[in-house]
Short mmCIF file of C-alpha atoms and ligand atoms in Angstrom, two decimals:
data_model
loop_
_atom_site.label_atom_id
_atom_site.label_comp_id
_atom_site.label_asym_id
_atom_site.label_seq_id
_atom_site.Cartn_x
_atom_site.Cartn_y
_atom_site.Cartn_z
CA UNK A 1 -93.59 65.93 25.55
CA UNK A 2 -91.85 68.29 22.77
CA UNK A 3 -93.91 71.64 23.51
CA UNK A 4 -94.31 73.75 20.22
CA UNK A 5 -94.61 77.63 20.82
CA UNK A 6 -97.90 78.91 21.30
CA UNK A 7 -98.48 82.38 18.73
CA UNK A 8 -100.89 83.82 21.25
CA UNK A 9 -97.71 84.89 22.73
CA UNK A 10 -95.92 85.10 19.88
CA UNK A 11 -93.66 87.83 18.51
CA UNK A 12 -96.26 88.95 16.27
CA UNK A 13 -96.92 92.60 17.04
CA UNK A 14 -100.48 92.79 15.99
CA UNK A 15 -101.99 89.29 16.31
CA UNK A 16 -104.77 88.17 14.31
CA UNK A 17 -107.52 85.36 14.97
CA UNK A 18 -109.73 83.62 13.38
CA UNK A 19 -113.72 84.39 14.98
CA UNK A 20 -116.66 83.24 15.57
CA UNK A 21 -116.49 80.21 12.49
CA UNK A 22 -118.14 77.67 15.05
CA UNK A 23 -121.99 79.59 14.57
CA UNK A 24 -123.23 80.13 11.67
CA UNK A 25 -123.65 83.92 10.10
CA UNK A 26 -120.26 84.57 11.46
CA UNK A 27 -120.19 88.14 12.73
CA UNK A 28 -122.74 89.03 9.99
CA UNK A 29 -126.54 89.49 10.61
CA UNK A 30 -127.44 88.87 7.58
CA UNK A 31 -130.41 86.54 5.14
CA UNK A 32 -128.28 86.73 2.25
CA UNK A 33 -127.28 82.88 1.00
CA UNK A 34 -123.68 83.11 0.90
CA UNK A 35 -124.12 83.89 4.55
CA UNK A 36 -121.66 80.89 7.07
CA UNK A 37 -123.71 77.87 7.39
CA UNK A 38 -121.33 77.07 10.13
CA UNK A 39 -120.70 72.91 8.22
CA UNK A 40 -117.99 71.06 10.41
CA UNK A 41 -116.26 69.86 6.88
CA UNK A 42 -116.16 74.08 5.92
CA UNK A 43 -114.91 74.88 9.88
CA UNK A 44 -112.00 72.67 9.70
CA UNK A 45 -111.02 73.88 6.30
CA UNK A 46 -110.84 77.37 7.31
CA UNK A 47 -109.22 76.39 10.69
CA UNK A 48 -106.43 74.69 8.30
CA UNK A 49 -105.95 77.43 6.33
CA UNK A 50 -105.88 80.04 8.96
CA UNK A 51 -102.87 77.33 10.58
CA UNK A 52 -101.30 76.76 7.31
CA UNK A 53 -101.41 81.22 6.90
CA UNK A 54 -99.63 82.01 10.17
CA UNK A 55 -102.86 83.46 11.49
CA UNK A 56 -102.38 83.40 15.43
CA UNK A 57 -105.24 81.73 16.98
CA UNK A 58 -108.44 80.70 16.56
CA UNK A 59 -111.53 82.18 18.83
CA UNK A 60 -114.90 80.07 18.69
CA UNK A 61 -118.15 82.11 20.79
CA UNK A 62 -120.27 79.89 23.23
CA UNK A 63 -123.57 80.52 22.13
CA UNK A 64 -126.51 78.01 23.44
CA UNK A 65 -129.78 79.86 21.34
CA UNK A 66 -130.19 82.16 17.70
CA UNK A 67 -130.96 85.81 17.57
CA UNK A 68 -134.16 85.03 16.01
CA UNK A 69 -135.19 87.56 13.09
CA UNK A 70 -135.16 85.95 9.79
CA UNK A 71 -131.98 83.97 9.86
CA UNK A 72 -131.47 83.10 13.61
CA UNK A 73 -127.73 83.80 13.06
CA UNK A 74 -125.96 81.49 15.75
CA UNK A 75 -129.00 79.06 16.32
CA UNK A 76 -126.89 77.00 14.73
CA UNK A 77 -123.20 76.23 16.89
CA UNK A 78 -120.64 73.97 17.96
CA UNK A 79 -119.35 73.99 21.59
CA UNK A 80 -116.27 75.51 21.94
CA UNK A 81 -113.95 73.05 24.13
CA UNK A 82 -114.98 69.93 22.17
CA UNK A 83 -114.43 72.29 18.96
CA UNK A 84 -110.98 73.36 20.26
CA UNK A 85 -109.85 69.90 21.01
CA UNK A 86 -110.52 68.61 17.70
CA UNK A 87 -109.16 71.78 15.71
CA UNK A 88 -106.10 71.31 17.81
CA UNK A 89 -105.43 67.76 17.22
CA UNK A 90 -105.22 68.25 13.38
CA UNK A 91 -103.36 71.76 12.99
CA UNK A 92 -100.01 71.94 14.01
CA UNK A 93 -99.16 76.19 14.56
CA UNK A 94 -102.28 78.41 16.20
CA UNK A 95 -103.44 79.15 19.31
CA UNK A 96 -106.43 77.16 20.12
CA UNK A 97 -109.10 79.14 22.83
CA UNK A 98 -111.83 77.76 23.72
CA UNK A 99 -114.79 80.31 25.18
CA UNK A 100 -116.61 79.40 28.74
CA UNK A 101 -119.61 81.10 30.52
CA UNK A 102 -118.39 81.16 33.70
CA UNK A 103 -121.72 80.50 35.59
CA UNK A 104 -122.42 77.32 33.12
CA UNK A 105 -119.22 75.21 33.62
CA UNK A 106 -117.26 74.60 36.79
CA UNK A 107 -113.53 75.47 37.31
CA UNK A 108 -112.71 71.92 37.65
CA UNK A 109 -114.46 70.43 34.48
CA UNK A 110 -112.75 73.62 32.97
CA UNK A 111 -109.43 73.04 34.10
CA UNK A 112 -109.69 69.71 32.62
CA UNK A 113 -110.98 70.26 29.53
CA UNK A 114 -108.04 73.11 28.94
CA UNK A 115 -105.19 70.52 29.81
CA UNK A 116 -106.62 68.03 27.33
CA UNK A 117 -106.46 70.82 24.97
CA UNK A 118 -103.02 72.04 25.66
CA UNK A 119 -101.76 67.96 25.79
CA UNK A 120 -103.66 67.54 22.47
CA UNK A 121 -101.67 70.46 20.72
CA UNK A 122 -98.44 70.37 22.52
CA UNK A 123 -99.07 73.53 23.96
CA UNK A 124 -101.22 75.65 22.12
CA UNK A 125 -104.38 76.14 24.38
CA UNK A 126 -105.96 79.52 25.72
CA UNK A 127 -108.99 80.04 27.45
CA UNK A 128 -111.76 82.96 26.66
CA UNK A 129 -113.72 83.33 29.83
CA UNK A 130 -117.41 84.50 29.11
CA UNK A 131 -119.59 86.38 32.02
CA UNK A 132 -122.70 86.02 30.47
CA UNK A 133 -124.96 88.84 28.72
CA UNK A 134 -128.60 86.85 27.39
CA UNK A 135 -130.50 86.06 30.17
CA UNK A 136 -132.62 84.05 27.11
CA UNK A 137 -129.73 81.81 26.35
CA UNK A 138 -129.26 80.79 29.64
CA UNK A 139 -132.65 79.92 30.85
CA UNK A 140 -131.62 76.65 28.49
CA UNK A 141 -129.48 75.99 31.40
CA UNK A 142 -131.97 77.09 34.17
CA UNK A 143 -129.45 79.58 35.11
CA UNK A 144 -130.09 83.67 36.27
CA UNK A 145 -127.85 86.24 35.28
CA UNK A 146 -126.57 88.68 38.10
CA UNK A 147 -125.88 91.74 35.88
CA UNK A 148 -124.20 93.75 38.72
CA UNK A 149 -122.18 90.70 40.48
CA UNK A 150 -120.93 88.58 37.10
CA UNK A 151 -117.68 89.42 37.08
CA UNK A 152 -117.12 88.99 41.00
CA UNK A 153 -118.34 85.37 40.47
CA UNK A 154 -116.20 85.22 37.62
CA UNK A 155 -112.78 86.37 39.42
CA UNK A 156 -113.48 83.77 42.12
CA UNK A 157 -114.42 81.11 39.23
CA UNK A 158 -110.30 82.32 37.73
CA UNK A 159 -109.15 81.80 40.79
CA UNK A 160 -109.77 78.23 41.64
CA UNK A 161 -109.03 77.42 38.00
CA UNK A 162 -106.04 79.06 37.99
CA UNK A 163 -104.54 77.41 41.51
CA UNK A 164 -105.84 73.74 39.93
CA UNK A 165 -103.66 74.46 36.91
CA UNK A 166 -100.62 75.65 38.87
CA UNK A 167 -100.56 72.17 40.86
CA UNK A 168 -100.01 71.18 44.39
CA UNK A 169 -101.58 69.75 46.89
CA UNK A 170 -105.27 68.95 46.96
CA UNK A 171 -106.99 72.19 48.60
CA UNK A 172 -110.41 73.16 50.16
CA UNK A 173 -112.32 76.73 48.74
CA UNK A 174 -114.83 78.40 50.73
CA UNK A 175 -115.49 81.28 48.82
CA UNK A 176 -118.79 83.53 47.98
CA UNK A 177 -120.19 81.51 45.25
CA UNK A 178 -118.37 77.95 45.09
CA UNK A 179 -117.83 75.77 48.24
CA UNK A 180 -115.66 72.76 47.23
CA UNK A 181 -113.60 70.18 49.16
CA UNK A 182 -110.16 68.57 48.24
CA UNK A 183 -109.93 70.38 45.04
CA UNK A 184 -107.07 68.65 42.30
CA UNK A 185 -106.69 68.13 39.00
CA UNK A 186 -104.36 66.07 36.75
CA UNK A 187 -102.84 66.58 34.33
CA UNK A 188 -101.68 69.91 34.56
CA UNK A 189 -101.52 72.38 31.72
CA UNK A 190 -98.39 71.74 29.51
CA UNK A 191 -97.86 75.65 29.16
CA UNK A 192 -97.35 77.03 32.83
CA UNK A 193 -98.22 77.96 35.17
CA UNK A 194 -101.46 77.95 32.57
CA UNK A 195 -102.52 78.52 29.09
CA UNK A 196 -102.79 82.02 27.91
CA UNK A 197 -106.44 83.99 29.57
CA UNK A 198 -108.58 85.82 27.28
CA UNK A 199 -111.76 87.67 28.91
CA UNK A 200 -114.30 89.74 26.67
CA UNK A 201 -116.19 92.76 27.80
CA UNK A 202 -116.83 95.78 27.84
CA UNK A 203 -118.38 97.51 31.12
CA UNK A 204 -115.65 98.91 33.56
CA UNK A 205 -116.51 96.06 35.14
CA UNK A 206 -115.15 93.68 32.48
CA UNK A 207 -112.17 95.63 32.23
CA UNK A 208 -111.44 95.34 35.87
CA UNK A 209 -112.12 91.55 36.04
CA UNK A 210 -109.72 91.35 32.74
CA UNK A 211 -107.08 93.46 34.90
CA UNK A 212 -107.19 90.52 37.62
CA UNK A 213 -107.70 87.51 35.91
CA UNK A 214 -106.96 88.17 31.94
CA UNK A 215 -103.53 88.05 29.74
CA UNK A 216 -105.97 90.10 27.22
CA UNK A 217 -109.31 91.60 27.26
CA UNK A 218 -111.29 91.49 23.92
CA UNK A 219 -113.19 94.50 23.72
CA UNK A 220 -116.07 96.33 21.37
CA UNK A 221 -114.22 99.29 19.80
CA UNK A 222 -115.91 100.06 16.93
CA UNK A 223 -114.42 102.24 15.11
CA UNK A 224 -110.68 103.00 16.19
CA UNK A 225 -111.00 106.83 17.00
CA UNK A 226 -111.87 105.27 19.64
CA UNK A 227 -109.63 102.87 20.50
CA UNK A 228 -106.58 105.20 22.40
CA UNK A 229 -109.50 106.00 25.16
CA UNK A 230 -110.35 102.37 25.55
CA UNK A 231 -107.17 100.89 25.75
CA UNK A 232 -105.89 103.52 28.44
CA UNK A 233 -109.04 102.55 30.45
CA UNK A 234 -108.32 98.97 30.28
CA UNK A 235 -104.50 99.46 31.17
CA UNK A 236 -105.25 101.87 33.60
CA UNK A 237 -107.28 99.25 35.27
CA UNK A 238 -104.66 96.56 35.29
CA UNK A 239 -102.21 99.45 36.58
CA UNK A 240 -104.33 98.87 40.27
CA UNK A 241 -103.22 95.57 40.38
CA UNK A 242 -99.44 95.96 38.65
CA UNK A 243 -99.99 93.96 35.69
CA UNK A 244 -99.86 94.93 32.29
CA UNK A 245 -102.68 93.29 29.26
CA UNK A 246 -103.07 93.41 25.77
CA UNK A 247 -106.04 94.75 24.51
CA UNK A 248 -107.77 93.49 21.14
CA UNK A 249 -110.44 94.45 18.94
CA UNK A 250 -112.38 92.49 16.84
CA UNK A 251 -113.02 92.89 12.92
CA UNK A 252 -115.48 92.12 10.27
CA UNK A 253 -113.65 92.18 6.87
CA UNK A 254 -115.05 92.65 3.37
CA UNK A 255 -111.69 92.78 1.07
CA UNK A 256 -112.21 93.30 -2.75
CA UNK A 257 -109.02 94.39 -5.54
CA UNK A 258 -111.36 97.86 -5.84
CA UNK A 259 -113.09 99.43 -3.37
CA UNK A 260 -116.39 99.73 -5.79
CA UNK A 261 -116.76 95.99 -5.26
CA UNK A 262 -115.73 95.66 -1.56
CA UNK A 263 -118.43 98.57 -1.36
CA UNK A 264 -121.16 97.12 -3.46
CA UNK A 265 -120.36 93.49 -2.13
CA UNK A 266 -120.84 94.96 2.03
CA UNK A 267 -123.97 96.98 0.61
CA UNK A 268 -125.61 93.89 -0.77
CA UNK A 269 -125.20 91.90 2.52
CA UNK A 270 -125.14 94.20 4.84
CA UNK A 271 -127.69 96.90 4.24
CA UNK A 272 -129.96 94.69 1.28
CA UNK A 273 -129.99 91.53 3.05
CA UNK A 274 -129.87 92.98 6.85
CA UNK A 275 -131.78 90.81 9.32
CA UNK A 276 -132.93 93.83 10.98
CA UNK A 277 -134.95 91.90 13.36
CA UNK A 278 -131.91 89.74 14.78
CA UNK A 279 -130.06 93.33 15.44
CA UNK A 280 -133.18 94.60 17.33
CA UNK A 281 -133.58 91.46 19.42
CA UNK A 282 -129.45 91.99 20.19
CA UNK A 283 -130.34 95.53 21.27
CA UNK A 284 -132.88 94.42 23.42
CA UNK A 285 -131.34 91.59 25.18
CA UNK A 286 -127.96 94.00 25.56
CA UNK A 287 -130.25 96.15 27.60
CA UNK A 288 -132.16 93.98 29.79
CA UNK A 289 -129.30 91.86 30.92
CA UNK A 290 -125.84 93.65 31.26
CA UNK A 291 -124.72 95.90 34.34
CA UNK A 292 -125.48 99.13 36.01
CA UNK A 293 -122.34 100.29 35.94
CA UNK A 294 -122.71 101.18 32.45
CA UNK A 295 -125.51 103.95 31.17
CA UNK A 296 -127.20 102.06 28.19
CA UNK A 297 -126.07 104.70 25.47
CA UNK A 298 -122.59 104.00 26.47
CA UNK A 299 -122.91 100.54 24.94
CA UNK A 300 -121.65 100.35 21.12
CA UNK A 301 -124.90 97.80 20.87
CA UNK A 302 -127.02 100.76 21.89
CA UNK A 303 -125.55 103.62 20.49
CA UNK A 304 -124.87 103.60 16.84
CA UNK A 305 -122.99 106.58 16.60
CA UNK A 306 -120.19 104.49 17.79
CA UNK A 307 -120.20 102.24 15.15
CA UNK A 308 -118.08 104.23 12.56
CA UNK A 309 -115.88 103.00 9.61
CA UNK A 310 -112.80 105.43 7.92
CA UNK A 311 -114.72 106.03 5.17
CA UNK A 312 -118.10 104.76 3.66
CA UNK A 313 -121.23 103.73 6.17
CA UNK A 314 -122.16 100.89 8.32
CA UNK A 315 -124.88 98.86 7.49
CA UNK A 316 -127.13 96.98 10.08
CA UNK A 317 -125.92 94.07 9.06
CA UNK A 318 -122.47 93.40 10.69
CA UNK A 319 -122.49 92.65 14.55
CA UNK A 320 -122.14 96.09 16.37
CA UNK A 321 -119.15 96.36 18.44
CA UNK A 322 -117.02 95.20 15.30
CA UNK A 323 -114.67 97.52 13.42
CA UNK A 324 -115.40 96.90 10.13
CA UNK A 325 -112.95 97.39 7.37
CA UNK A 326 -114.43 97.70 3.94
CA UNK A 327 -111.73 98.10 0.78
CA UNK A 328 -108.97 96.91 -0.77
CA UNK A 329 -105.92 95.04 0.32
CA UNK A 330 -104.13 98.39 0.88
CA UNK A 331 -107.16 99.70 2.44
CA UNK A 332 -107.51 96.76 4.78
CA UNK A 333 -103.59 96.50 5.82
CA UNK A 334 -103.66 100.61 6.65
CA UNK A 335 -106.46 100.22 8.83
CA UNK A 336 -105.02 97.26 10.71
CA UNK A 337 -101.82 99.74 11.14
CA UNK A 338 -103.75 102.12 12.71
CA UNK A 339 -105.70 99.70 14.75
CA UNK A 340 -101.92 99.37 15.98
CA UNK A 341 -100.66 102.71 16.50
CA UNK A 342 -103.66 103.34 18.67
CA UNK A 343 -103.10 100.55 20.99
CA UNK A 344 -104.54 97.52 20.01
CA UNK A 345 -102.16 94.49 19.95
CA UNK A 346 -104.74 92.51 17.55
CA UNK A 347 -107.63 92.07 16.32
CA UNK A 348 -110.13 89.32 15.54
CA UNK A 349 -111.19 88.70 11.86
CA UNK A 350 -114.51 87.22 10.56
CA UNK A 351 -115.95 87.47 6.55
CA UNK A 352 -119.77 87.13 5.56
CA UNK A 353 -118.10 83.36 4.19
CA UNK A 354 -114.60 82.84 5.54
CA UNK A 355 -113.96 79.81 3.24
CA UNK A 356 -115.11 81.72 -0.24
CA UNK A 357 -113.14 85.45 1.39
CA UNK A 358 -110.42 84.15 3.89
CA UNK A 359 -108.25 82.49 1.04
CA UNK A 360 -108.03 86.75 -0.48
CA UNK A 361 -107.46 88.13 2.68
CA UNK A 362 -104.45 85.96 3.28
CA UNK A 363 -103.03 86.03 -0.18
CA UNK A 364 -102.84 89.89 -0.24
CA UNK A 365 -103.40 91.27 3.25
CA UNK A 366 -100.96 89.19 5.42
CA UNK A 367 -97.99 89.56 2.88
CA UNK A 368 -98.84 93.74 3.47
CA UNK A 369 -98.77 93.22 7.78
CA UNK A 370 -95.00 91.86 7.08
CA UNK A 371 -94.38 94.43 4.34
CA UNK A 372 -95.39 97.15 7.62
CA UNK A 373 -93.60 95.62 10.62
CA UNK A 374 -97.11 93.98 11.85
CA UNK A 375 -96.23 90.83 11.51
CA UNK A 376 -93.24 88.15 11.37
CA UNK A 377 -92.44 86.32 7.63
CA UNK A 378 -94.61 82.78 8.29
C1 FMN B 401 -114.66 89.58 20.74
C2 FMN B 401 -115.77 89.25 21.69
C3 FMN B 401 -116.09 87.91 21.90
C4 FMN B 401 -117.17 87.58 22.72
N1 FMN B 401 -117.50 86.26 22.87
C5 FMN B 401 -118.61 85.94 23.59
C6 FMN B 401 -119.03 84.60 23.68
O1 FMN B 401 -118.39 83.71 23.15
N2 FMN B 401 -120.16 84.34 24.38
C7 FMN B 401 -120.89 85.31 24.99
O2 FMN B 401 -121.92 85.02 25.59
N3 FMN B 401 -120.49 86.59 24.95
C8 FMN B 401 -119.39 86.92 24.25
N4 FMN B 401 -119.00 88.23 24.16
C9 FMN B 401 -119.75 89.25 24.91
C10 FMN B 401 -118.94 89.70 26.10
O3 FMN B 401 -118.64 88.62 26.96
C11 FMN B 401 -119.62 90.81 26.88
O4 FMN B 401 -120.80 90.40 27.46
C12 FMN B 401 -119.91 92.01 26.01
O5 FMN B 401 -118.73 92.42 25.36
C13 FMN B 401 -120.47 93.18 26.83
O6 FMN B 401 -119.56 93.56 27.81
P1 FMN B 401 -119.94 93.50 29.34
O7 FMN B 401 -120.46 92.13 29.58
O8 FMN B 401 -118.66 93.81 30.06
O9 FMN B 401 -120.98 94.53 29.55
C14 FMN B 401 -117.92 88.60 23.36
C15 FMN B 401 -117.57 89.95 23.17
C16 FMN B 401 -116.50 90.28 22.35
C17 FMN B 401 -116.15 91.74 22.17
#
C-alpha cells in the first residue's frame, strides 16, 4: 500500500483542526438560526475544504445525549469512527481522529475500527481517547462513571490497544478492569507501531494518563495567559515517564475584515442568543461527575474568571474551556502566534457555522500562519 504522510505529525509548527462539526451547535451554545445543524451533506463539505486548505486534521466529539436548554446543542451527532471512516475515504491530505469513551467501546473493537481507518486513508488515522465526564450521557449505555479511577481504567484500556496494534502473537490480559483471552487483531495499523494518540482533559489526572498513553493532550486553556502554566504541568508530567507531548488548545473563532463586525456578529450569538440554560446544565454535570483531584473552582467550566479573551468580553454563549478569538484576520493570526510562543503546538478551530465562516478564515488567516513561520506553504 503507498502510505501518504499523516499532518498530525507534520512539519507544521502550530497545527490546526477542524472540531466538533459532527454535533450540531459546534462549540457554540447558542438559539440563534445560523447556529450548525450538524447536515451530513454540510459536514463533508467543510471536511473537504478543511483537506483541500491544508488544515491538519479533523477532531469529531463522541457525544450520545444534548445539553438540554433551548437548543439541546449536540442532541443531534454522528459517531465518530463511522464518521472518520467515511471522511477519510473521500479526502486525500488530513489527519482523520476519531474520539472513544473508553468505558463504552472495547480495545479490540477499537483497534479494529482504527486500522480500517488508517487502511481507508493510507495512513492518516489518530485516535482521541475520551474518559468520560456526564454521568447523564452514559446511563444511555447503562454505564457508571468512576470519577476518581477513569483514567486508571483508561491507561489499562491504551495498553491492550496499543500491544494489539503493535502485532505479535495472540496474548492473554489479566488486568484490573478487562480479563480477556487470546487477544489479536488483523490488520494492523498501516502507520506503526500505531496511529497518532490524542487524549483530552484536564484534571492532573488527565494530564498524567496523557503523559503515559498520549502523543498530545487536548486541554481547556481558556485564555492563553494561561497557557505557559498548563503546558509546563502537562510536560512536567510526561517528564516522570521520559516522554515528551504536545499540548493543544482548542478555539472558537469569529473572524470579520473589522473588528466592529466580528464584535457585533459574537455579541449577537453569543450574549443575545445565549442558551443560558444548556451552559448551566454543563456546569452542573462538570461538577457532579469529574474527579476529586481537582477543587471545583479550578475547573474553567466552573470558574469564569478563567475564561478571558485579549481584548473585548466573553459571552455565555461559546463552550467554556475554549479560547476564543474575536477580530480580524490580523487579530486572529496574532493570537494564534501567541497561542505559540506560550507553548501550545495547535489548536482546534470551530465557527458558530463553519461552512458560511470557515471559507474567510482560510482565505485570510492561513495565508497570515505562513506569512509568521506557523505554518508550511500548502
Ligand atoms: C478539545 C476537547 C475535546 C473533548 N472531546 C470530548 C469528547 O469528544 N467527548 C467527551 O465526552 N468529552 C470530551 N472532552 C472532555 C474531556 O474528555 C474531559 O472530560 C474534560 O476536558 C475535563 O477534564 P477531566 O476529565 O480531566 O477532568 C473534550 C475536552 C476537550 C478540551
Amino acid at each position: 500500500m503507498t502510505r501518504v504522510p499523516n499532518p498530525i505529525v507534520g512539519p507544521n509548527r502550530f497545527k490546526l483542526g477542524l472540531f466538533c462539526a459532527n454535533c450540531d451547535g459546534g462549540t457554540s451554545l447558542s438559539t440563534a438560526p445560523e447556529r450548525w445543524a450538524c447536515e451530513w451533506d454540510e459536514i463533508m463539505k467543510v471536511s473537504l475544504m478543511a483537506d483541500e486548505a491544508g488544515v491538519d486534521f479533523i477532531l469529531p466529539v463522541a457525544k450520545w445525549r444534548g445539553l438540554g436548554g433551548d437548543a439541546d446543542t449536540w442532541g443531534r451527532s454522528f459517531e465518530t469512527l463511522t464518521h472518520g471512516a467515511a471522511i477519510g475515504a473521500a479526502t486525500k491530505r488530513i489527519g482523520i481522529f476519531a474520539t472513544v469513551h473508553v468505558p463504552l467501546v472495547t480495545a479490540a473493537f477499537v483497534a479494529k475500527a482504527i486500522a480500517t481507518i488508517d487502511h481507508v486513508t493510507h495512513g492518516r488515522a489518530g485516535l482521541n481517547i475520551v474518559c468520560g465526564w456526564n454521568q447523564d450521557e452514559f446511563d444511555i449505555h447503562g454505564v457508571t462513571i468512576d470519577p476518581d479511577r477513569r483514567y486508571v481504567q483508561g491507561l489499562e484500556w491504551f495498553q491492550i490497544y496499543s500491544r494489539l496494534l503493535e502485532g505479535g502473537p495472540p496474548f492473554d490480559w489479566d488486568g484490573e478492569f478487562y480479563k480477556l483471552r487470546s487477544v489479536r487483531t488483523n490488520p494492523v495499523s498501516v502507520q506503526r507501531p500505531r496511529p497518532p494518540v490524542m487524549s483530552a482533559g484536564f484534571s492532573p489526572g488527565g494530564r498524567e494518563f496523557a503523559a503515559q498513553a498520549a502523543d498530545v493532550l487536548f486541554t481547556s486553556v481558556s485564555n492563553t495567559a494561561r497557557a505557559p502554566a498548563i503546558v509546563k504541568s502537562v510536560k512536567d508530567f510526561a517528564g516522570l515517564y521520559g516522554r515528551h507531548i504536545e499540548v493543544y488548545a482548542g478555539s472558537h473563532i469569529v473572524c470579520r475584515p473589522t473588528r466592529q463586525e466580528a464584535e457585533d456578529f459574537y455579541r449577537y450569538y453569543a450574549e443575545d442568543m445565549a442558551d443560558r440554560r444548556s451552559l448551566d446544565y454543563l456546569v452542573e454535570q462538570k461538577k457532579a461527575t469529574t474527579s476529586g483531584d481537582l477543587g471545583k473552582t479550578e475547573r474553567p467550566e466552573t470558574n469564569p474568571e478563567f475564561n478571558a479573551r485579549k481584548r473585548g468580553q466573553v459571552y455565555p454563549g461559546t463552550f467554556p474551556g475554549y479560547c476564543v478569538l474575536v477580530g480580524t484576520p490580523d487579530d486572529i493570526a496574532e493570537e494564534m502566534a501567541e497561542m505559540s510562543a506560550a507553548g501550545l503546538s495547535g489548536t482546534s478551530i470551530s465557527f458558530l457555522n463553519y461552512l458560511e465562516q470557515m471559507p474567510y478564515f482560510v482565505q485570510e488567516v492561513l495565508p497570515r500562519l505562513e506569512r509568521l513561520g506557523l505554518r508550511e506553504p500548502v
